[in-house]
mmCIF file of C-alpha atoms in Angstrom:
data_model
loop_
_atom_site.group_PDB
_atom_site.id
_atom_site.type_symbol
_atom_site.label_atom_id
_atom_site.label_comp_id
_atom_site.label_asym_id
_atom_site.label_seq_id
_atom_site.Cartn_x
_atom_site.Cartn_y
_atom_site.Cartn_z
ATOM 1 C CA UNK Y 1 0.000 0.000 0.000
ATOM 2 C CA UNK Y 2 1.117 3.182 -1.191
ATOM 3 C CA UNK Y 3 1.152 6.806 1.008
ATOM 4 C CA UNK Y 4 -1.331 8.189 -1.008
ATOM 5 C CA UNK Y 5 -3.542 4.897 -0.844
ATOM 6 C CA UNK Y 6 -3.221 5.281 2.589
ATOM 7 C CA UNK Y 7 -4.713 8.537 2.998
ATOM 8 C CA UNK Y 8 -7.600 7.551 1.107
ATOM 9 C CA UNK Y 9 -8.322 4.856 3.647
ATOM 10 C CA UNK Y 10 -8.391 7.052 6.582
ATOM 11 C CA UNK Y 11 -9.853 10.333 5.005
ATOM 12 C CA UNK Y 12 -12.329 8.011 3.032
ATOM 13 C CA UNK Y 13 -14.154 7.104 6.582
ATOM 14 C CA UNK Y 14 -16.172 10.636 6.156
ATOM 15 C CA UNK Y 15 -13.643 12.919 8.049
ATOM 16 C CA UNK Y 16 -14.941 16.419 8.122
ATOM 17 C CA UNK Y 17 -13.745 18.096 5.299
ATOM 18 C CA UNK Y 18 -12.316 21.288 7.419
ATOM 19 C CA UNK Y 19 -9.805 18.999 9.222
ATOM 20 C CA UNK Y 20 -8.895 17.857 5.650
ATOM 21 C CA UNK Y 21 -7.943 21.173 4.298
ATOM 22 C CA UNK Y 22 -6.060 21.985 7.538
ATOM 23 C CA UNK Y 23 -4.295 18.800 6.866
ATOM 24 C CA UNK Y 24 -3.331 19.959 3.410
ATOM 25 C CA UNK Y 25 -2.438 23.136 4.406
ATOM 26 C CA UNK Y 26 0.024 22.060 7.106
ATOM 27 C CA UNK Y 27 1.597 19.394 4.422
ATOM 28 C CA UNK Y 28 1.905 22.606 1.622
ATOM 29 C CA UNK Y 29 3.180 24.572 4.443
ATOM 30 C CA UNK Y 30 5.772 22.028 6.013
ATOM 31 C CA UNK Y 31 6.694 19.915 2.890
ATOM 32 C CA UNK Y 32 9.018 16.891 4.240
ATOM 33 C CA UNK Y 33 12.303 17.302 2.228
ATOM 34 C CA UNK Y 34 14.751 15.104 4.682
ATOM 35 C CA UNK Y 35 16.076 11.718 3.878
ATOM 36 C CA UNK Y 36 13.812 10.055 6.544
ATOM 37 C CA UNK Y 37 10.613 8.370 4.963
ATOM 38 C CA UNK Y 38 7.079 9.371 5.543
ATOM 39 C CA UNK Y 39 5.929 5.250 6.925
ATOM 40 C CA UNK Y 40 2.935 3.969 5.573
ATOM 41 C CA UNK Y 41 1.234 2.077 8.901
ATOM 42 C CA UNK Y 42 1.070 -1.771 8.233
ATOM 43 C CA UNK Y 43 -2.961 -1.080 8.728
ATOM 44 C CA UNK Y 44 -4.906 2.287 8.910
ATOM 45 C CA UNK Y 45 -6.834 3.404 12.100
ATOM 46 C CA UNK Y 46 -10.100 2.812 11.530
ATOM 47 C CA UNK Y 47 -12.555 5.166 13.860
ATOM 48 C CA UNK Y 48 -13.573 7.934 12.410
ATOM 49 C CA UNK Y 49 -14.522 10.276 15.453
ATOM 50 C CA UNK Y 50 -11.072 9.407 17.270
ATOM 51 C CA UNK Y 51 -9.258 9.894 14.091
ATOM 52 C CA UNK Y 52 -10.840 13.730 13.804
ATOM 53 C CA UNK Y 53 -10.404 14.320 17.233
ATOM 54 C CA UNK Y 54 -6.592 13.309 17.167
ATOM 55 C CA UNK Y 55 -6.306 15.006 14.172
ATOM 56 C CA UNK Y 56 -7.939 18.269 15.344
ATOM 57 C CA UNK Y 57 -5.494 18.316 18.324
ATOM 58 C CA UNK Y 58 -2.238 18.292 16.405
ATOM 59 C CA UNK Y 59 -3.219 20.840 13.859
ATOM 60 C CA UNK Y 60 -4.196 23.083 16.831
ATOM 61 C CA UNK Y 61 -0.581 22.714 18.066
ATOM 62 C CA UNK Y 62 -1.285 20.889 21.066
ATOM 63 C CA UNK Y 63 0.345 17.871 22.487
ATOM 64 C CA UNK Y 64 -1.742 14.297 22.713
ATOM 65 C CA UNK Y 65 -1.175 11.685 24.843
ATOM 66 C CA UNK Y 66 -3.211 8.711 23.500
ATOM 67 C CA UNK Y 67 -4.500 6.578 26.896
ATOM 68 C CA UNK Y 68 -6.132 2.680 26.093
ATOM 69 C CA UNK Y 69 -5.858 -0.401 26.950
ATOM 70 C CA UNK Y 70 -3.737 -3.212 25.024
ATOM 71 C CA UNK Y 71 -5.286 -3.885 21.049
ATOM 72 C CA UNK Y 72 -6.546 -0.042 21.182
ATOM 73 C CA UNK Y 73 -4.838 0.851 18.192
ATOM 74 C CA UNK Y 74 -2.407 3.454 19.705
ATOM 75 C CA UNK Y 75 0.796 3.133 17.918
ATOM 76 C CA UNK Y 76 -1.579 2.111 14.667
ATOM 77 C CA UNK Y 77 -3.772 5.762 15.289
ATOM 78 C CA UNK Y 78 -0.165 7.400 16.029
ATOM 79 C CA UNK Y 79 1.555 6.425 12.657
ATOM 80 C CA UNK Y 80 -1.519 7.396 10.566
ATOM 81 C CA UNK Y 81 -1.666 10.719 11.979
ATOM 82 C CA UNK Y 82 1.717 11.165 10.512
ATOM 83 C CA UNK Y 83 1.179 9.692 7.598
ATOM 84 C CA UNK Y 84 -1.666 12.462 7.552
ATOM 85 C CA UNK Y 85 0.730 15.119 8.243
ATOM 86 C CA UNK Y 86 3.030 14.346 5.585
ATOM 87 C CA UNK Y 87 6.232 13.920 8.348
ATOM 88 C CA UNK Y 88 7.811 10.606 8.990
ATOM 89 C CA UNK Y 89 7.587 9.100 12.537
ATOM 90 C CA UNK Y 90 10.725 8.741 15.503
ATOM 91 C CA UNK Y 91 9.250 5.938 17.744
ATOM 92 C CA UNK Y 92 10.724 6.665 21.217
ATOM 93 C CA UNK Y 93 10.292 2.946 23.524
ATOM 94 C CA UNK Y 94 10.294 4.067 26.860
ATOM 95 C CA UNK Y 95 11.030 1.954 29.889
ATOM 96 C CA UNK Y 96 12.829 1.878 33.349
ATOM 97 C CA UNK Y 97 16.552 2.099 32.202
ATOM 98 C CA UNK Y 98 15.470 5.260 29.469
ATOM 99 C CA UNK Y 99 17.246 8.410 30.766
ATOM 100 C CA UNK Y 100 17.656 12.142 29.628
ATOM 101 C CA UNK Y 101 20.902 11.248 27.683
ATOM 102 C CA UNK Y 102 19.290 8.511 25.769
ATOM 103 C CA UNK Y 103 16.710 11.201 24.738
ATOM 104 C CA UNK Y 104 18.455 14.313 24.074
ATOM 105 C CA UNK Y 105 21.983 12.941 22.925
ATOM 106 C CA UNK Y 106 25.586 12.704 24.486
ATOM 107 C CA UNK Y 107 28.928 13.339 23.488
ATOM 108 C CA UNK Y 108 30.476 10.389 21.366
ATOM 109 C CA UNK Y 109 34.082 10.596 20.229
ATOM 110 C CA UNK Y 110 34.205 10.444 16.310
ATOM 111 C CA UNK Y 111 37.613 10.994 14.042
ATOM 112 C CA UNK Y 112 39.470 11.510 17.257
ATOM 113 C CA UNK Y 113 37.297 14.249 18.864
ATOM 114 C CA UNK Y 114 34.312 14.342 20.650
ATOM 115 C CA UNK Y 115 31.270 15.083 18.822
ATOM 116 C CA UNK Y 116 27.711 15.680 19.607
ATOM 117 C CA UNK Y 117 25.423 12.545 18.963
ATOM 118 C CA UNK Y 118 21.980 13.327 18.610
ATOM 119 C CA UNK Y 119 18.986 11.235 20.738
ATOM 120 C CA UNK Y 120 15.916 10.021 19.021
ATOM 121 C CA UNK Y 121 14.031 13.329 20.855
ATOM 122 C CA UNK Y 122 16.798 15.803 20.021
ATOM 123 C CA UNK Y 123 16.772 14.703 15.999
ATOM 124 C CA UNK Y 124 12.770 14.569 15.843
ATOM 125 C CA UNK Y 125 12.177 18.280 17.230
ATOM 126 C CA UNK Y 126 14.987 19.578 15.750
ATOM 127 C CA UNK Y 127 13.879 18.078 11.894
ATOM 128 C CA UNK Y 128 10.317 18.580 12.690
ATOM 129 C CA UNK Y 129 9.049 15.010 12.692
ATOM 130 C CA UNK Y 130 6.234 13.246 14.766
ATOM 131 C CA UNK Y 131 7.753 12.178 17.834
ATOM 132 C CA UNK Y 132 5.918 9.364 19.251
ATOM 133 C CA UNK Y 133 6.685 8.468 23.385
ATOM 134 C CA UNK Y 134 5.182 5.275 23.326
ATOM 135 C CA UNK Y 135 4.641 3.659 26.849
ATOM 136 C CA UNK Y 136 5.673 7.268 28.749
ATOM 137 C CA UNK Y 137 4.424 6.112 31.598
ATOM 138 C CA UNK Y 138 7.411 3.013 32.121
ATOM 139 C CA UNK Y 139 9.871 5.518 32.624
ATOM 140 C CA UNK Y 140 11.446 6.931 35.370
ATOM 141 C CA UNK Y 141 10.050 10.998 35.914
ATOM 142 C CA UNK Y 142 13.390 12.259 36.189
ATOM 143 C CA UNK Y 143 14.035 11.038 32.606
ATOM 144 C CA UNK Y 144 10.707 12.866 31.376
ATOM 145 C CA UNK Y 145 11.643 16.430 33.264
ATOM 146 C CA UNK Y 146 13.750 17.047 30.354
ATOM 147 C CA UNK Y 147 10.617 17.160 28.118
ATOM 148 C CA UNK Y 148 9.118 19.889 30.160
ATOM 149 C CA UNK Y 149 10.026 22.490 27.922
ATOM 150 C CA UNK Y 150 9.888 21.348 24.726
ATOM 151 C CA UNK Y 151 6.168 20.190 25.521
ATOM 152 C CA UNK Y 152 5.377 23.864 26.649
ATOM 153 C CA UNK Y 153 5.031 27.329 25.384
ATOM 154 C CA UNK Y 154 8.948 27.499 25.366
ATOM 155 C CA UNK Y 155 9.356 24.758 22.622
ATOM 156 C CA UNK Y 156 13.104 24.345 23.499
ATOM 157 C CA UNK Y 157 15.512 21.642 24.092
ATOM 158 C CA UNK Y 158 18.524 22.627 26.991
ATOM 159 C CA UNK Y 159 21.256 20.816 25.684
ATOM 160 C CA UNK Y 160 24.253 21.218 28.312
ATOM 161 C CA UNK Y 161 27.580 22.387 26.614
ATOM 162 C CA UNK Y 162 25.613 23.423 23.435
ATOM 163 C CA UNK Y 163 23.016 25.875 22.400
ATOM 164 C CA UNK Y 164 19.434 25.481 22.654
ATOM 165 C CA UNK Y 165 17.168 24.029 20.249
ATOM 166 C CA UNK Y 166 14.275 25.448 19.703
ATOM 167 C CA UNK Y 167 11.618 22.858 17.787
ATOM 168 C CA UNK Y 168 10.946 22.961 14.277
ATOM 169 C CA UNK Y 169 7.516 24.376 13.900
ATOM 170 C CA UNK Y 170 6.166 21.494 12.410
ATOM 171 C CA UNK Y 171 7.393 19.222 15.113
ATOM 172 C CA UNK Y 172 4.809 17.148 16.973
ATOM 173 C CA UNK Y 173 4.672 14.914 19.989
ATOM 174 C CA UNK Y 174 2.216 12.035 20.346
ATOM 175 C CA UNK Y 175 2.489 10.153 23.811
ATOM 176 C CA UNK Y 176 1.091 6.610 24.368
ATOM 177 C CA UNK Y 177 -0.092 4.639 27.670
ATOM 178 C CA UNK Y 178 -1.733 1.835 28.888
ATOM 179 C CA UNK Y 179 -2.667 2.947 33.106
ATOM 180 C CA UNK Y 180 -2.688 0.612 35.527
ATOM 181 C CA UNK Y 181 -0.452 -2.059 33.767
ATOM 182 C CA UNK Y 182 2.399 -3.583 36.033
ATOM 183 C CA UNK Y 183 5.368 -1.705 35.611
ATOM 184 C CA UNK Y 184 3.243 1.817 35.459
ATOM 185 C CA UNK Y 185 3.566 4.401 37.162
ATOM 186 C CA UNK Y 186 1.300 7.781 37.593
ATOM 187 C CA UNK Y 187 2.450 10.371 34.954
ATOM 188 C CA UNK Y 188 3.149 13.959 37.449
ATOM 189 C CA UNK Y 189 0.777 16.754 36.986
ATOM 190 C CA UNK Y 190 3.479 19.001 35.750
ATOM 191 C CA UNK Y 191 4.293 16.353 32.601
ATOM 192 C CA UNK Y 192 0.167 15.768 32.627
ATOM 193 C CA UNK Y 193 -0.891 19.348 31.980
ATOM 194 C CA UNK Y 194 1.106 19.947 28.748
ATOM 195 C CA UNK Y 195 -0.774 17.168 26.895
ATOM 196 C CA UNK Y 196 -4.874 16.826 25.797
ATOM 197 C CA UNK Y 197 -5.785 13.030 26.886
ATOM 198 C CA UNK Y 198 -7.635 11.142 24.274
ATOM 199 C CA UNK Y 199 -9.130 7.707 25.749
ATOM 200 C CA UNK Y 200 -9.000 4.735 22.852
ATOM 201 C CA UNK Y 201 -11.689 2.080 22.775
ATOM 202 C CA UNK Y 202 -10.549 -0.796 22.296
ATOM 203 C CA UNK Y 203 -12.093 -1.180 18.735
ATOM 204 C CA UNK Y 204 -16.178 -2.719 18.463
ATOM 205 C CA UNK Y 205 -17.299 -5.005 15.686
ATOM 206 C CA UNK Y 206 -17.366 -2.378 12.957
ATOM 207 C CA UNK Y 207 -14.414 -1.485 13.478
ATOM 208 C CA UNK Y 208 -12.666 -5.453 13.112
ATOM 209 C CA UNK Y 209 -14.855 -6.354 10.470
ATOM 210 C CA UNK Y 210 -13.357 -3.097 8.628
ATOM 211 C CA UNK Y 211 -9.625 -4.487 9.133
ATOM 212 C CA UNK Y 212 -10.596 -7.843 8.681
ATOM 213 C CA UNK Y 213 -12.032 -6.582 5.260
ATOM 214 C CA UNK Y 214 -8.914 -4.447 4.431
ATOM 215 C CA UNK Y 215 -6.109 -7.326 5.743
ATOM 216 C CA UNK Y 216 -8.293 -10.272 3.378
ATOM 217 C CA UNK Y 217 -10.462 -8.260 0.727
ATOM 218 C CA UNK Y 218 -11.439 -12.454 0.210
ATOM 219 C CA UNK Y 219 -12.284 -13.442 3.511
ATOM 220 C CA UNK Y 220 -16.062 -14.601 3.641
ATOM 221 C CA UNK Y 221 -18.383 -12.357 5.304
ATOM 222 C CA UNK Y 222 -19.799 -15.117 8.038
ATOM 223 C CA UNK Y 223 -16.360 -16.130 8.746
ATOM 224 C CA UNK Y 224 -15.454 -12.045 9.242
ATOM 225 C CA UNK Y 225 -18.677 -11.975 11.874
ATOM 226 C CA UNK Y 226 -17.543 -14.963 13.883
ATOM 227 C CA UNK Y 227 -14.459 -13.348 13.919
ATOM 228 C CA UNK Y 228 -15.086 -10.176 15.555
ATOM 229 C CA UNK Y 229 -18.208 -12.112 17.673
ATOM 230 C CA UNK Y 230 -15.116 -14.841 18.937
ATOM 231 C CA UNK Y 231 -13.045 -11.004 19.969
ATOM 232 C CA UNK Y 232 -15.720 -8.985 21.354
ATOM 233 C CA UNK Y 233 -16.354 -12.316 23.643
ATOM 234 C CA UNK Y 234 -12.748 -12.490 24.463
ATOM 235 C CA UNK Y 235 -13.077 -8.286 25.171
ATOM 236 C CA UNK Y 236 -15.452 -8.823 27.490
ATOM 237 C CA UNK Y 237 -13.903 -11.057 29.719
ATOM 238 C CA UNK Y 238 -11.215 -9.302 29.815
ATOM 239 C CA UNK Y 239 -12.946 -6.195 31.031
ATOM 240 C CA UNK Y 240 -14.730 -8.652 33.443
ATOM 241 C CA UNK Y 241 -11.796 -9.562 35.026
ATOM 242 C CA UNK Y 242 -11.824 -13.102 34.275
ATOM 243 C CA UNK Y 243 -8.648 -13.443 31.818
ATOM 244 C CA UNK Y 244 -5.810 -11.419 31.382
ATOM 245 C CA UNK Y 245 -5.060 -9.362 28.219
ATOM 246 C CA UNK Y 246 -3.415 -12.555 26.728
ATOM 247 C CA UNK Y 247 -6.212 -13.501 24.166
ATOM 248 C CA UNK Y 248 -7.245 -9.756 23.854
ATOM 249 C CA UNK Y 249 -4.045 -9.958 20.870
ATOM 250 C CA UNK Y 250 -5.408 -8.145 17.297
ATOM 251 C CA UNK Y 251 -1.820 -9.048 15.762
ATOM 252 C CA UNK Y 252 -3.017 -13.085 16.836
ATOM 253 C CA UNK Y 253 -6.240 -12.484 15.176
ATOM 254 C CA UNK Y 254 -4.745 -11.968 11.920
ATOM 255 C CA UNK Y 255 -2.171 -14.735 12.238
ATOM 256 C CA UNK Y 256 -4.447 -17.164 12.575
ATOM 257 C CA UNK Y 257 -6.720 -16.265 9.713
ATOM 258 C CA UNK Y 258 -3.312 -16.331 7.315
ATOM 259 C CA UNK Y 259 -2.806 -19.921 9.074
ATOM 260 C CA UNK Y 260 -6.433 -20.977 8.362
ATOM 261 C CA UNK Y 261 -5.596 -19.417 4.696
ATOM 262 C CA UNK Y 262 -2.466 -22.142 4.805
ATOM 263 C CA UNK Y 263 -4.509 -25.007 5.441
ATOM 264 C CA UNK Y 264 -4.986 -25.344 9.696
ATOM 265 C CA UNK Y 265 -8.499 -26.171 10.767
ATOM 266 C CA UNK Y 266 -10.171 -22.828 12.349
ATOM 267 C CA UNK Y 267 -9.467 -24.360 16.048
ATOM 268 C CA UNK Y 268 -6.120 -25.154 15.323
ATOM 269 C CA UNK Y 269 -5.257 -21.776 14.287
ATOM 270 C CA UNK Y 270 -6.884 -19.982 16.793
ATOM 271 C CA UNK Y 271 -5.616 -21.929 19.823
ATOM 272 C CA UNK Y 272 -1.952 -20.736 18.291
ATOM 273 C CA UNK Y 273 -3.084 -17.237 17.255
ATOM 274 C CA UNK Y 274 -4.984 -16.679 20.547
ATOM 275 C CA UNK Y 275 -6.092 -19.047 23.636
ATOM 276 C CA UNK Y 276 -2.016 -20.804 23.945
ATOM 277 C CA UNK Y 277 -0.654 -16.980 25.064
ATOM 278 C CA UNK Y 278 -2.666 -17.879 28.157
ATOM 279 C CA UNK Y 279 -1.029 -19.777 29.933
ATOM 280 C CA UNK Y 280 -2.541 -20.103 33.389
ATOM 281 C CA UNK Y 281 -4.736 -23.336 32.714
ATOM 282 C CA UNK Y 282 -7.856 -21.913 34.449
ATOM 283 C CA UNK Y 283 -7.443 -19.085 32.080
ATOM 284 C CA UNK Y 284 -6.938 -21.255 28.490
ATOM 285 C CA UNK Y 285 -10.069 -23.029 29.304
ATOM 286 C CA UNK Y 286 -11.895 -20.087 29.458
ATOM 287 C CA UNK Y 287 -10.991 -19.120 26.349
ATOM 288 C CA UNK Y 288 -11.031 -22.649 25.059
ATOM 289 C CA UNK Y 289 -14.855 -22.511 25.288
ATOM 290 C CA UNK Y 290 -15.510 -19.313 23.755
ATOM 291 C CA UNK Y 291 -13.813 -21.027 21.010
ATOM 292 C CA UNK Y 292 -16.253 -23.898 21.361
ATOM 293 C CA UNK Y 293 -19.342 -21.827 21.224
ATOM 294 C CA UNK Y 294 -18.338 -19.414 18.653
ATOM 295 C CA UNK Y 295 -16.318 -21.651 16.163
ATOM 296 C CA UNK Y 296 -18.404 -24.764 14.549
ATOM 297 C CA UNK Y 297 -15.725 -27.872 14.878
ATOM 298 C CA UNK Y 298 -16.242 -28.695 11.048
ATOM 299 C CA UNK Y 299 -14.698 -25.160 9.915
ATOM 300 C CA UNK Y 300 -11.687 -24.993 7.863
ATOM 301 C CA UNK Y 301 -10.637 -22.934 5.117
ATOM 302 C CA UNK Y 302 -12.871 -23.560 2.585
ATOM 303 C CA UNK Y 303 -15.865 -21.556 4.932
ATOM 304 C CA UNK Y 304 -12.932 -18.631 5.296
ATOM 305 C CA UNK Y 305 -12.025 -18.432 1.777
ATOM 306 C CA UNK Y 306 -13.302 -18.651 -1.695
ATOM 307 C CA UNK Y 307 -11.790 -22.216 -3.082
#
């Protein structure tokens, strides 16, 4: 899939055409010209009112940190707002061990002197590029005080031993977070404040049925409904508390429909795509009978795809 098919996919869902123009305007106006490509996301966000909403943020110049549980679509709804933007994507993994060097840059030795090396932060602001903090809230906060002002009115980077840099104006910053996970912590109120908050769903039927359609244009339409049925089972409990967020895997999903595609019988796949990442036993044969009341035991590929 090309950029430009891309686009069509997310602007076709009926985005309101003032966001569009904005959108074109800030490409015209910011025209990416570096050496870094503009990524095409592996699949496009599909949900139209969280797509205008993110959307509508960034153009306003504001910050967005992008809250939701696991199979949200965060990263997904984070690389096809760049895409929209027309700037290519720095994808910052943040964790315990991240710290304000790792960010910003350090000094490097390079044709026998020292020499600035730029961090993943300090090359995104200062080339005007989406920044995306994925998983802020694993690190440490005395990492993330060194974001303070660039996420503020200031827009500037304090490098020590060099001169400021002050953030292209086409730079944006796009944070992601799942709360309450184990090895969380509460983002401070000072870090809080310079970002809107956008709460994901985790998607609904519509919503799978649409990627199901876009990952297998051939993919029989009863097979796409037990599909999403089997996910919005597994969803809910999840959200009941019964299972962990082992099953609730989108990328598992779609690996076992290509190993149904390959010739595996719609259980076998499924138990390797989904219910055998649980592995508490209580747990698998919960999901094990989902399976059995969603999936009929005779199904195979030839009820998934046209022979």
């Amino acid at each position: 899939m090309t950029a430009e098919e891309a686009k069509i996919l997310l602007t076709g869902q009926g985005l309101r055409p003032g966001l569009l123009r904005e959108a074109e305007s800030f490409r015209e106006k910011y025209p990416w010209q570096g050496t870094r490509k503009v990524a095409v996301p592996r699949y496009p966000y599909f949900g139209k009112e969280i797509l205008e909403q993110a959307l509508a943020a960034l153009l306003a110049g504001a910050n967005l940190l992008l809250v939701g549980p696991k199979a949200a679509g965060k990263n997904i709804l984070a690389e096809s707002l760049a895409l929209l933007l027309g700037r290519p994507a720095w994808n910052v993994s943040f964790h315990i061990d991240v710290d304000a060097s790792y960010l910003i840059g350090m000094d490097t030795f390079k044709g026998g002197e020292v020499q600035f090396r730029p961090g993943p932060v300090h090359e995104c602001a200062s080339l005007g590029g989406v920044c995306i903090l994925d998983e802020i809230n694993m690190a440490r906060n005395e990492a993330l005080a060194v974001l303070h002002s660039l996420l503020d009115h200031r827009r500037l980077l304090e490098v020590p031993g060099y001169e400021q840099l002050r953030l292209h104006p086409a730079a944006c910053f796009i944070a992601t977070m799942n709360y309450g996970y184990a090895g969380t912590r509460e983002l401070n109120e000072a870090l809080l404040s310079r970002f809107v908050v956008l709460h994901l769903p985790v998607p609904g039927e519509e919503e799978l049925m649409a990627l199901l359609s876009y990952e297998f244009p051939d993919l029989r339409q009863e097979a796409g409904h037990m599909l999403a049925a089997l996910f919005m089972d597994i969803r809910k409990k999840y959200e009941e508390k019964e299972i962990s967020g082992r099953a609730l895997d989108l990328r598992g999903l779609l690996e076992s429909v290509r190993l149904i595609r390959l010739g595996l019988t719609v259980k076998e796949a499924l138990a390797m795509g989904l219910m055998n990442k649980c592995f508490d036993v209580q747990e698998r044969t919960l999901v094990e009978d989902l399976l059995a009341l969603r999936v009929p035991e005779a199904w195979g590929q030839k009820e998934f795809f046209p022979c």
